[in-house]
Coordinates of C-alpha atoms in Angstrom, one line a residue:
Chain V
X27 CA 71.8 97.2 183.7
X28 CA 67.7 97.8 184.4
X29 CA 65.9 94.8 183.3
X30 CA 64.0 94.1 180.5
X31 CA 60.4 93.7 181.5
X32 CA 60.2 97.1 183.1
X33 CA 60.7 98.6 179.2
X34 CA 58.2 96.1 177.9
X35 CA 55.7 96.7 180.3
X36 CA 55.9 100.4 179.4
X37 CA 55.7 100.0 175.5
X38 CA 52.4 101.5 175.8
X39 CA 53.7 104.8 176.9
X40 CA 56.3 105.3 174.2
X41 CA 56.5 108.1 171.6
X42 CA 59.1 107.6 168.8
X43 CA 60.9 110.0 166.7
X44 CA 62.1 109.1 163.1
X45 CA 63.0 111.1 160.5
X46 CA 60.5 111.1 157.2
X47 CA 56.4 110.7 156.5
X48 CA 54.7 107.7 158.7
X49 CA 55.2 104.4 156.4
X50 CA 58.7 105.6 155.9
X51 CA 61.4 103.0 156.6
X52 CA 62.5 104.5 160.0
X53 CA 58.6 104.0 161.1
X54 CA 58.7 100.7 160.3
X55 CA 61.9 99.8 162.3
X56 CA 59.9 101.7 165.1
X57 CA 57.1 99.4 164.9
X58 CA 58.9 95.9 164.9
X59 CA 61.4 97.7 167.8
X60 CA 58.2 99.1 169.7
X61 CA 55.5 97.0 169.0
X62 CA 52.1 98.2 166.7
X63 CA 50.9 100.0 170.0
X64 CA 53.7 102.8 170.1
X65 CA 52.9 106.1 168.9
X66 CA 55.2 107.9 166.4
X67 CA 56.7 111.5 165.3
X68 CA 57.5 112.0 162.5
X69 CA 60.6 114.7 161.7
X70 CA 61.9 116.6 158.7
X71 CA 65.3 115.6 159.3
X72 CA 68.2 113.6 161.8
X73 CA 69.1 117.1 163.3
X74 CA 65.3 117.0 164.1
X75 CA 64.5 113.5 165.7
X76 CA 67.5 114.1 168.4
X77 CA 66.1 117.4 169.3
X78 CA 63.0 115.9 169.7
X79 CA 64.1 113.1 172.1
X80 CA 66.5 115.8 174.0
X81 CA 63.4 117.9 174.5
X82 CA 61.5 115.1 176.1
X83 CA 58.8 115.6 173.3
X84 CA 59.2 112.5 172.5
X85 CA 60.7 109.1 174.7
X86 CA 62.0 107.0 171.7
X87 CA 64.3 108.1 168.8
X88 CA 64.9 105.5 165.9
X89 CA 67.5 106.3 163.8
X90 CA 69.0 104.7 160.3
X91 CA 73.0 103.7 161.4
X92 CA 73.9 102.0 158.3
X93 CA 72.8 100.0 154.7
X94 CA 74.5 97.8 152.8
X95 CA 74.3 98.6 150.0
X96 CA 75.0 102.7 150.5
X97 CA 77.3 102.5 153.7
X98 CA 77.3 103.9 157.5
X99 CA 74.9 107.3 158.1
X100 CA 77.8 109.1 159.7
X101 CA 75.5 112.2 160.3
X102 CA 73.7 110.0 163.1
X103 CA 76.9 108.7 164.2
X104 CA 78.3 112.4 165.0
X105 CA 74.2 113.1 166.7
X106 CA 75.3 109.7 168.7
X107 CA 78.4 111.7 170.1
X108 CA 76.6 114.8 170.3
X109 CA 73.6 114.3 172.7
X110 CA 74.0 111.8 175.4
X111 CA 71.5 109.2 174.3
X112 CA 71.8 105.3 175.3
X113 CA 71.3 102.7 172.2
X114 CA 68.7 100.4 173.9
X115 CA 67.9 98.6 170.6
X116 CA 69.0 97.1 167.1
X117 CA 67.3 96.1 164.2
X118 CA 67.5 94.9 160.5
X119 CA 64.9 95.9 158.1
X120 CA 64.6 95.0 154.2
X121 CA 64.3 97.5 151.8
X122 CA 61.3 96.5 149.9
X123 CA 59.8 98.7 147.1
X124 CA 56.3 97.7 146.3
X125 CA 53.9 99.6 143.0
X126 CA 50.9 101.2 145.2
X127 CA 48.2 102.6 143.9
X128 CA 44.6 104.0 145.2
X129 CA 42.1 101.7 145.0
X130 CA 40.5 101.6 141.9
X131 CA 43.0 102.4 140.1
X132 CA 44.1 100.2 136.8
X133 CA 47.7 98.7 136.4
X134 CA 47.2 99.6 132.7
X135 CA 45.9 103.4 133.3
X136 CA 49.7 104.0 135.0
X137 CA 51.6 106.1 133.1
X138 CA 53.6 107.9 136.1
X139 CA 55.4 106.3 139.0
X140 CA 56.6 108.8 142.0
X141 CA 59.5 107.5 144.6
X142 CA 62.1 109.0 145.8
X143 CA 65.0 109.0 143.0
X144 CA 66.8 106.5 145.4
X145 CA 64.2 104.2 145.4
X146 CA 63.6 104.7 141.8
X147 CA 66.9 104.0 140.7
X148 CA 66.9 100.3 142.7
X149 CA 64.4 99.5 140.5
X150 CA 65.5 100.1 137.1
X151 CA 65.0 96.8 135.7
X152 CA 61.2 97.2 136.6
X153 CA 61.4 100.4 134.7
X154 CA 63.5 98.8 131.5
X155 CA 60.8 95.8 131.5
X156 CA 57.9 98.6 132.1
X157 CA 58.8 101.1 129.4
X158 CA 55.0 102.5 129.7
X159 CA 55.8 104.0 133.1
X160 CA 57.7 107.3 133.3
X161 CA 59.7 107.4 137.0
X162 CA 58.7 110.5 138.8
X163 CA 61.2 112.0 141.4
X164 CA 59.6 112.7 144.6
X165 CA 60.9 114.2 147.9
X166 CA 59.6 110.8 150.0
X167 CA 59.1 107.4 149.4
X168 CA 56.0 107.3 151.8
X169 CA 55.4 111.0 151.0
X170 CA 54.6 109.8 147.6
X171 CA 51.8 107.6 148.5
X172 CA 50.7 110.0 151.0
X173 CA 50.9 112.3 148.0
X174 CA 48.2 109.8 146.1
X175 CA 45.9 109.3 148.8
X176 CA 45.3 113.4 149.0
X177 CA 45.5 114.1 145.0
X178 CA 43.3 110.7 143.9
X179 CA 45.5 111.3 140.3
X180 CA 43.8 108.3 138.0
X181 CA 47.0 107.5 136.1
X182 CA 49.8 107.7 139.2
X183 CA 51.0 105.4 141.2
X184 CA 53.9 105.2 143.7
X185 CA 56.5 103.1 145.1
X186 CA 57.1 102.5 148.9
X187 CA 57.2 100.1 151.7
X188 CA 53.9 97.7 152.6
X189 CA 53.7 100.1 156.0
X190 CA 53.2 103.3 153.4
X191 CA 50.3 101.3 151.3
X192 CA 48.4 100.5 154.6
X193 CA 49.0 104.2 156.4
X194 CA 47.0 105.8 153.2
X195 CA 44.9 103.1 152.3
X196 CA 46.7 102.2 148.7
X197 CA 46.9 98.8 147.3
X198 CA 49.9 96.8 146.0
X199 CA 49.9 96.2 142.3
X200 CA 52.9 94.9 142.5
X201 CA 55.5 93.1 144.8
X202 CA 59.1 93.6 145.5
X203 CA 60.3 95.7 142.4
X204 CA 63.7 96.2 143.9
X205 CA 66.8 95.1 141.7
X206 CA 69.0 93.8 144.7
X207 CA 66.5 92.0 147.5
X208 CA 70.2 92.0 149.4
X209 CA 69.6 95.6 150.7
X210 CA 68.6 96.2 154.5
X211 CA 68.9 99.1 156.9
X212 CA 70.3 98.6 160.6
X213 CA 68.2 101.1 163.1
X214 CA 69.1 101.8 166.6
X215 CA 66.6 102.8 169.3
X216 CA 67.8 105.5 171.2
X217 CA 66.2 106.6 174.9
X218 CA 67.4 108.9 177.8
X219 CA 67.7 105.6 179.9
X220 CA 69.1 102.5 179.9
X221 CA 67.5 99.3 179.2
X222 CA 66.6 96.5 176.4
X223 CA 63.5 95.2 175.0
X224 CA 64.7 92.1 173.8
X225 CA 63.6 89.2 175.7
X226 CA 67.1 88.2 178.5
X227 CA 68.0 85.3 176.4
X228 CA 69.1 87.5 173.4
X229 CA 73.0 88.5 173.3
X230 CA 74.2 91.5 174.2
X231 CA 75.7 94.1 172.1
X232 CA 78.2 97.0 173.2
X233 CA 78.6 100.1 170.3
X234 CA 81.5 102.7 171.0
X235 CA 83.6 105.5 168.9
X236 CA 86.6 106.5 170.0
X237 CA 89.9 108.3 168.0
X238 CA 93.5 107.8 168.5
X239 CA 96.1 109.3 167.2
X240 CA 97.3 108.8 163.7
X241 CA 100.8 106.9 165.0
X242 CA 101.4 103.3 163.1
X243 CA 100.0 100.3 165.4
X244 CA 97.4 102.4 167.3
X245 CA 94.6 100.5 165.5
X246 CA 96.8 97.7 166.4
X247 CA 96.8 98.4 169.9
X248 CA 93.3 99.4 170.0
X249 CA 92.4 95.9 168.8
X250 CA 94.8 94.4 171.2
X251 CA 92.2 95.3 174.1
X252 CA 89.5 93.5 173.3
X253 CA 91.8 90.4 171.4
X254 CA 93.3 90.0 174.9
X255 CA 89.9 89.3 176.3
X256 CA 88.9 87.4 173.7
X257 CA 85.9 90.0 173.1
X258 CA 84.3 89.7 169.3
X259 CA 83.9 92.5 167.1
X260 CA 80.8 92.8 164.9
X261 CA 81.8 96.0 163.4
X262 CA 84.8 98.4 162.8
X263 CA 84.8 100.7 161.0
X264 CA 87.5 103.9 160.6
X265 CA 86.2 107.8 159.9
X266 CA 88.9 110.5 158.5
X267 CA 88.2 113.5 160.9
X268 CA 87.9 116.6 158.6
X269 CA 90.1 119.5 159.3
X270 CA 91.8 117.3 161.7
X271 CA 94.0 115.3 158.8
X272 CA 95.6 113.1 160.8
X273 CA 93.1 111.5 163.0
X274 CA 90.4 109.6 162.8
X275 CA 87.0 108.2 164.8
X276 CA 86.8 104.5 164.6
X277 CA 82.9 102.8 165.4
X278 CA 83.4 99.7 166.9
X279 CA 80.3 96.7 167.7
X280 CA 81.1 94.1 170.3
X281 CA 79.5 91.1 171.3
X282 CA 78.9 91.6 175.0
X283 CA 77.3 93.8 178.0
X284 CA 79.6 97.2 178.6
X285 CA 79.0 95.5 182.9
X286 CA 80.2 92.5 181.7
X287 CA 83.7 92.2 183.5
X288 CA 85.5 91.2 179.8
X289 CA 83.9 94.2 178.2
X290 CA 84.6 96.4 180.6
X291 CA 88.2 95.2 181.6
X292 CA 89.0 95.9 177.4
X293 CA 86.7 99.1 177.8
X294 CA 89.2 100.7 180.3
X295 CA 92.2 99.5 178.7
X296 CA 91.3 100.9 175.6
X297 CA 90.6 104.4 177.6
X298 CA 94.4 104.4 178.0
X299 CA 95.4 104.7 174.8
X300 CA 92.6 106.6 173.0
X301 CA 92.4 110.4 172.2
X302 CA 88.7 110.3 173.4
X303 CA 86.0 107.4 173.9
X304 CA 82.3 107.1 174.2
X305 CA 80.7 104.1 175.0
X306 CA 76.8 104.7 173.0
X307 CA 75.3 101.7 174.6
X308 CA 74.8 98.3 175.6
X309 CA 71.4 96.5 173.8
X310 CA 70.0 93.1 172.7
X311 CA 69.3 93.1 168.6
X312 CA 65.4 92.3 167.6
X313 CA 66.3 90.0 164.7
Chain N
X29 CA 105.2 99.7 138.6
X30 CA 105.4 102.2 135.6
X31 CA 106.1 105.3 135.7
X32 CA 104.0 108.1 136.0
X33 CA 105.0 109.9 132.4
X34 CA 103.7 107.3 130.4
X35 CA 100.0 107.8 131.6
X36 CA 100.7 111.4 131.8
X37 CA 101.5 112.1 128.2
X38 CA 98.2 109.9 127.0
X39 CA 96.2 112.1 128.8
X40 CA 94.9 113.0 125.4
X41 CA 93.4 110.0 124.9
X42 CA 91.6 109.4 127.6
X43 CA 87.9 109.0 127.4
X44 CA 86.7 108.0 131.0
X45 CA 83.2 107.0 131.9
X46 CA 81.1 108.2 135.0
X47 CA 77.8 107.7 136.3
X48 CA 75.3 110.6 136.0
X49 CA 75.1 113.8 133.8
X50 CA 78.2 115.8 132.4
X51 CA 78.8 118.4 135.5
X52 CA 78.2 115.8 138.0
X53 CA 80.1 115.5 141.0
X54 CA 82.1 112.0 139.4
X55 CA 82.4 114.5 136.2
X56 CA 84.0 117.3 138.0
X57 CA 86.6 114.3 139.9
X58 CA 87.4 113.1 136.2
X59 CA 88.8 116.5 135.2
X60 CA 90.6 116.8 138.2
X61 CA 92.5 113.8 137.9
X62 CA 92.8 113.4 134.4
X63 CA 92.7 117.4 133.4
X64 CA 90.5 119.3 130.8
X65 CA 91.4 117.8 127.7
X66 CA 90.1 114.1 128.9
X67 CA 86.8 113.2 127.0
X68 CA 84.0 111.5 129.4
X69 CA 81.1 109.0 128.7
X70 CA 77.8 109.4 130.8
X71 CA 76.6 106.5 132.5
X72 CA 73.5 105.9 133.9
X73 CA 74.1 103.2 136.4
X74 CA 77.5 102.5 138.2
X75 CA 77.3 99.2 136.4
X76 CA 76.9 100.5 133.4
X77 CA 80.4 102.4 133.9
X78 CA 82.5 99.4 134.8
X79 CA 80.6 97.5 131.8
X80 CA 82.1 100.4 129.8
X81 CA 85.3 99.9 130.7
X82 CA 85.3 96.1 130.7
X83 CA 84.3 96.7 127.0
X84 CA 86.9 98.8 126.5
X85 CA 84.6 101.5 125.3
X86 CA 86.6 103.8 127.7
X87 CA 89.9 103.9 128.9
X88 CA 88.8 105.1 132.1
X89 CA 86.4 105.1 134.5
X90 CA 85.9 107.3 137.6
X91 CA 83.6 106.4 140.2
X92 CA 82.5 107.5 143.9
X93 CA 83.6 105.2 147.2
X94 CA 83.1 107.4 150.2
X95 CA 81.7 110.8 151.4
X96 CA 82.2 112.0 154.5
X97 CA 78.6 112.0 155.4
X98 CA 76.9 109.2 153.7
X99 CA 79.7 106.3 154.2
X100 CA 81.4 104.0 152.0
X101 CA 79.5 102.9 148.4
X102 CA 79.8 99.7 149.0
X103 CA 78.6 98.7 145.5
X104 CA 81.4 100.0 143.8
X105 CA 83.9 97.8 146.5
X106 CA 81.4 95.1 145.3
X107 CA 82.1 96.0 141.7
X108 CA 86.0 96.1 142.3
X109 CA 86.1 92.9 143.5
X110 CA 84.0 91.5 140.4
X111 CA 86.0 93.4 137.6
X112 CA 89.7 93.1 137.7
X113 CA 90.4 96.9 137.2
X114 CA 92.9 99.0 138.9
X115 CA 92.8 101.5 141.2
X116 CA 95.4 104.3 139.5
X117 CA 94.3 107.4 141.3
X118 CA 92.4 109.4 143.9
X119 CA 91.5 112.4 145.0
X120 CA 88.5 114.4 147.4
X121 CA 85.9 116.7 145.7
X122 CA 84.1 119.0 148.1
X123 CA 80.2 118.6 147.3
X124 CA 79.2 122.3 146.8
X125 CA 75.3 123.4 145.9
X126 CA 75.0 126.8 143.9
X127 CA 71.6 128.5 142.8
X128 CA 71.9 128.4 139.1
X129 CA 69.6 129.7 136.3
X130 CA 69.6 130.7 132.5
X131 CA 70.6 133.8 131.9
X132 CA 68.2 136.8 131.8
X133 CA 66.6 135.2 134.6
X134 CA 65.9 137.4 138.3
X135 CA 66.1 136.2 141.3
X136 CA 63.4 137.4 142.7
X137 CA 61.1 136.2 139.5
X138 CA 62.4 132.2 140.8
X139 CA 59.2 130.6 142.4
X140 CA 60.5 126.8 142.1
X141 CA 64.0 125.3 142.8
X142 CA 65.2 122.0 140.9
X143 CA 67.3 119.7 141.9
X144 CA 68.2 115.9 143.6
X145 CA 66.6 115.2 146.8
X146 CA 69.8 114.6 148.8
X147 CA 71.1 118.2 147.3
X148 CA 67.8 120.0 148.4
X149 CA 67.7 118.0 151.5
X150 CA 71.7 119.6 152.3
X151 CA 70.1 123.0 151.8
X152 CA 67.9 122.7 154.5
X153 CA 68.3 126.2 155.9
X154 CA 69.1 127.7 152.3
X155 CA 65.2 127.1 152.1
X156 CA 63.9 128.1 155.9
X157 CA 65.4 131.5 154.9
X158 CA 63.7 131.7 151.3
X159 CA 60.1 130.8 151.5
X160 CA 60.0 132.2 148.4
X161 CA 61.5 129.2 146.5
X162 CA 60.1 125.9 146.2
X163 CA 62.1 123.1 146.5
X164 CA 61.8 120.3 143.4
X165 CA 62.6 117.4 143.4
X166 CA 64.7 115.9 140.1
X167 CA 66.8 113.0 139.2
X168 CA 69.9 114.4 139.0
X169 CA 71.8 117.5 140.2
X170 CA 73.9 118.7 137.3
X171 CA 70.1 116.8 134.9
X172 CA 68.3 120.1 136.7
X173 CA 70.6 122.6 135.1
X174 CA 70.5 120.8 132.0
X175 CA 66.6 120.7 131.9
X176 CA 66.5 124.6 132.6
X177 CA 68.8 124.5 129.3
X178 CA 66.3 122.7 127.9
X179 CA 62.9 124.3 128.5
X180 CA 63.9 127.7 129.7
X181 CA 61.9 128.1 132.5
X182 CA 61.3 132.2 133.3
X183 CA 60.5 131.3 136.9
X184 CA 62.7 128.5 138.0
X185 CA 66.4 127.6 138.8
X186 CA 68.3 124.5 139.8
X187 CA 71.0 123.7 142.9
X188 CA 74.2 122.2 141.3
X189 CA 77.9 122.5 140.7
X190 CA 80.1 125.3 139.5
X191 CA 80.7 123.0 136.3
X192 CA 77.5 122.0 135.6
X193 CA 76.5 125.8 135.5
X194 CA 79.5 126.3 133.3
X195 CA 78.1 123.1 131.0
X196 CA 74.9 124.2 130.3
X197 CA 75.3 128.0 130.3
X198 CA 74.0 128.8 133.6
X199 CA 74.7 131.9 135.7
X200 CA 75.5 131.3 139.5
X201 CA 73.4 133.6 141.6
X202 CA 74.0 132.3 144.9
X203 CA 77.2 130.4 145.6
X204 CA 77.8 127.5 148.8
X205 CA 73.8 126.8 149.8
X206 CA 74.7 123.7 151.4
X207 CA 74.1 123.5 155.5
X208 CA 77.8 121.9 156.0
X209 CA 80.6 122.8 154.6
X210 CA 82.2 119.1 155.5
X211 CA 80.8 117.1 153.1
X212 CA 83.7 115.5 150.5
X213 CA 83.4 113.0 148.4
X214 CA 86.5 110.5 148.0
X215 CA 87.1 109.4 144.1
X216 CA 89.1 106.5 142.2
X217 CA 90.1 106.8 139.2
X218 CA 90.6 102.9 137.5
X219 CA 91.8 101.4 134.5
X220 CA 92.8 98.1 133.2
X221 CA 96.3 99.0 133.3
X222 CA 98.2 99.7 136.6
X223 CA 100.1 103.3 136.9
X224 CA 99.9 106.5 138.4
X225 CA 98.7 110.2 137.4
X226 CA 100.2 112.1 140.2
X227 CA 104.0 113.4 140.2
X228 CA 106.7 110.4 141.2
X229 CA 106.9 112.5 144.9
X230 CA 103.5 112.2 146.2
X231 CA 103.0 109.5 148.2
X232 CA 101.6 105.9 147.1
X233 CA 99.0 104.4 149.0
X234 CA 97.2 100.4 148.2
X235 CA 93.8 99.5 148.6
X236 CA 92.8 95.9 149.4
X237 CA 89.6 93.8 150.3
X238 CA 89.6 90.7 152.6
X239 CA 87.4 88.5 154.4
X240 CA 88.2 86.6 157.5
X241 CA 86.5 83.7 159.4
X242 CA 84.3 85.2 162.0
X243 CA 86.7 83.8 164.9
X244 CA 87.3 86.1 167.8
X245 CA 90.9 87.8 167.3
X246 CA 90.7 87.2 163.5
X247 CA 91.0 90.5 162.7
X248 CA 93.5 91.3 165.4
X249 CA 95.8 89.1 163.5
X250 CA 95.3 90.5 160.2
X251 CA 95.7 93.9 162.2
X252 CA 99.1 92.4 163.3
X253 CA 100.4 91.5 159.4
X254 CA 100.6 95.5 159.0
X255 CA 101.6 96.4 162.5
X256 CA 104.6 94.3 162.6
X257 CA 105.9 96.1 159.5
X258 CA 105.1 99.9 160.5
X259 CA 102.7 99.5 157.7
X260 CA 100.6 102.4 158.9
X261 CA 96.8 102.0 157.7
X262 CA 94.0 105.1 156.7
X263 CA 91.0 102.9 156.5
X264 CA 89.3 99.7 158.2
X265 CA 85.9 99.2 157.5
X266 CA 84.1 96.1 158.1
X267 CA 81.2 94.7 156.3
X268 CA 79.2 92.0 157.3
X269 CA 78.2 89.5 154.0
X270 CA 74.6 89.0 154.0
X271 CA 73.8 85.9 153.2
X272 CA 76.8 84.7 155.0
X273 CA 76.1 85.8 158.5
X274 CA 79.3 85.1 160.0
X275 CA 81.6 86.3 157.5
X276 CA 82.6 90.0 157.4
X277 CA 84.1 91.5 154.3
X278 CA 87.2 93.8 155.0
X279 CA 88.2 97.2 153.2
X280 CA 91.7 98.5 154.3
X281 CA 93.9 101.6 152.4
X282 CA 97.5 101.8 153.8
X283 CA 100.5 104.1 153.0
X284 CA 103.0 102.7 150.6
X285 CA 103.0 100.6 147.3
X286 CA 102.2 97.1 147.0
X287 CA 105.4 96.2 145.5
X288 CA 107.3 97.7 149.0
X289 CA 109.2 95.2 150.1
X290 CA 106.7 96.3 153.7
X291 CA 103.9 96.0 152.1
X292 CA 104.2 93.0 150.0
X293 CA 105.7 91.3 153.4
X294 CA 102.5 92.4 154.8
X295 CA 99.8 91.2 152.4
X296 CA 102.1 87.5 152.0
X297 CA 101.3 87.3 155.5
X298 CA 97.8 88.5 155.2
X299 CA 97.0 85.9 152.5
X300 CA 98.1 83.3 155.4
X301 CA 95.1 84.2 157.7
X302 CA 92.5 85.4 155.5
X303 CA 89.6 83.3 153.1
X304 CA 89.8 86.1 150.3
X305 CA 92.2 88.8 149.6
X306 CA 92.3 91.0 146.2
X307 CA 94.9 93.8 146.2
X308 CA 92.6 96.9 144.0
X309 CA 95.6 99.0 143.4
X310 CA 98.7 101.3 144.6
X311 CA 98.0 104.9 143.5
X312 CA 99.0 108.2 144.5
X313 CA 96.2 110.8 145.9
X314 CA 95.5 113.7 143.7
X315 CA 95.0 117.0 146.2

């Protein structure tokens, strides 16, 4: 385990991957992960951003893992098992929807809003209260601001993070529009090397996938490892393999260092009885 | 338990409500499980489906909880736990994007390409190989066929289902656009009363929801209610409670029916160790 100030002293130096238009979600997660001075790269897709890092084009990847409102992105799970990437950072960040406009621009002149149709159906009690606004699907939630800043439309407006208003100089008309405020999206912070940017004192976190075979009491067993060493689970979470009826991939979060001797005595026990196990990291969360 | 007949001969007289436009993905699962003489109810909100069937303004209602590359939709386990519904069936629908247009329409006349986001975003390479086409963002897959209905559009075509072509008198004229060829979505079919559609020999399987304290080993004991009784499980997922940051919410399916002498044994012992338990039903899968 490299310390952490070797990371931190590099920050400078780092080029991030993440999938959508600068202000999206991802680049934000980037910028609390990385600090403001980081430089970003934006990608059309997942697929993308880990080519990207496995081409050395970039030295960061940030990645959505999972929401709570819409579940775990299993695409980036099977990338995480794909390319051999270390997770050397966590994060939470809120889901926020905010009405941007360019400057100038009069709340009353608004007839169309443009979002993403994800981000336009959390807010439909905005859009029941606002019946004077029609909801305009768009490909990006940034993208649509980014749409505003190069079109200058006089009756348009969009709705994206705080990040996207400042990127293309738009102005928030109006604050947090979202129905549920209880809706956040975990990122990861992948790099070729090892290593954490959190400050020591932070806990450690271990993320792994592994299968077993479909018997009754292999979960059991599997659990078994890390109850023995009385090693905490943060998340579990069980994938049906397709084509493959009877198995399944399971993503498990531990509290804990993969060197710590705990973690790694329940590590190798767990090797025994597995199908196939990948440990994806070991990383301190930026809360 | 009642027998599967009953519910089978009132097939007639279903009406079951789903979220999004007829030929939608939850429209096509509807058909599947209760057959083509079932009449459905378009929702516009998840909520508003399980307020339709709280109201008793369907019998029905058929909603999404998992695809194989997007994760769990976690708010429909939020909304089974606040309605007292049951879970009477499932069954897998394979998410398939066609070209569709109005008849008399060429292909090589299409300039723009309708459809949701996440559909456009699946047909990535669909649209690599076709600069040709435009790709157009709309709220709703099987909304995009219906719009071409609508307006008639000489130079445009939409990417939805084989029954939302069928629907709105489309013609397919390129079947299966969609990058991978895994991506299912997992149904369930509720009601206010229990029972089953499928034939008596298919097997039953229970779904249930629990929360634990966040003690080390607290799952590994619920894991040990099931294992004890060869109860063999097909899903674990955790879910941390926001709000609550030490309490995880727990969705588990496992072969057999509630009322097996196994599986009630099982979930006795369960309501021992855990702070919440709700049993959502014992169905049998639909293939």
């Amino acid at each position: 385990m490299k310390g952490s100030t070797t990371i931190m002293a590099s920050k400078k130096r780092c080029l991030a991957a993440f999938q959508g238009e600068l202000g999206a979600f991802s680049h934000s997660a980037g910028r609390k992960l990385l600090g403001a001075d980081a430089a970003f790269f934006p990608c059309a897709t997942f697929k993308d951003v880990f080519e990207a890092l496995q081409a050395d084009t970039v030295t960061h990847a940030v990645v959505p893992m999972e929401n709570t409102l819409h579940g775990s992105v299993h695409e980036n799970y099977d990338h995480l098992v794909d390319y051999d990437f270390k997770i050397i950072g966590e994060t939470n960040i809120r889901v926020a929807h905010h009405l941007i406009a360019m400057p100038g621009t009069r709340l009353r002149s608004i007839q169309r809003v443009y979002s993403h149709p994800v981000a336009l159906n959390q807010c439909r009690i905005f859009f029941r209260n606002n019946p004077q606004f029609t909801a305009e699907p768009f490909y990006d939630t940034a993208g649509s601001v980014k749409m505003l800043e190069q079109q200058q439309p006089k009756n348009a407006a969009a709705l994206a993070s705080e990040d996207a208003a400042a990127i293309y100089g738009g102005v928030i008309l109006k604050r947090h529009l979202e129905d549920d405020r209880k809706n956040f999206t975990r990122f990861f912070l992948l790099s070729k090397q090892e290593g954490s940017l959190a400050p020591p004192e932070h806990a450690w976190k271990t993320s792994l996938v592994f299968s077993t075979a479909n018997v009754p009491g292999a979960l059991f067993k599997a659990m078994a490892c890390f109850a023995l060493r009385d090693v905490n689970l943060t998340k579990i979470e069980s994938r049906p393999l397709r084509g493959k009826p009877w198995e399944y991939l399971f993503y498990v979060d531990l509290n804990g260092h993969q060197e710590h001797k705990p973690v790694q005595n329940a590590i190798s026990n767990l090797q025994e009885i597995t199908l196939f196990l990948k440990v994806l990291g070991s990383y301190q969360p930026t809360p």
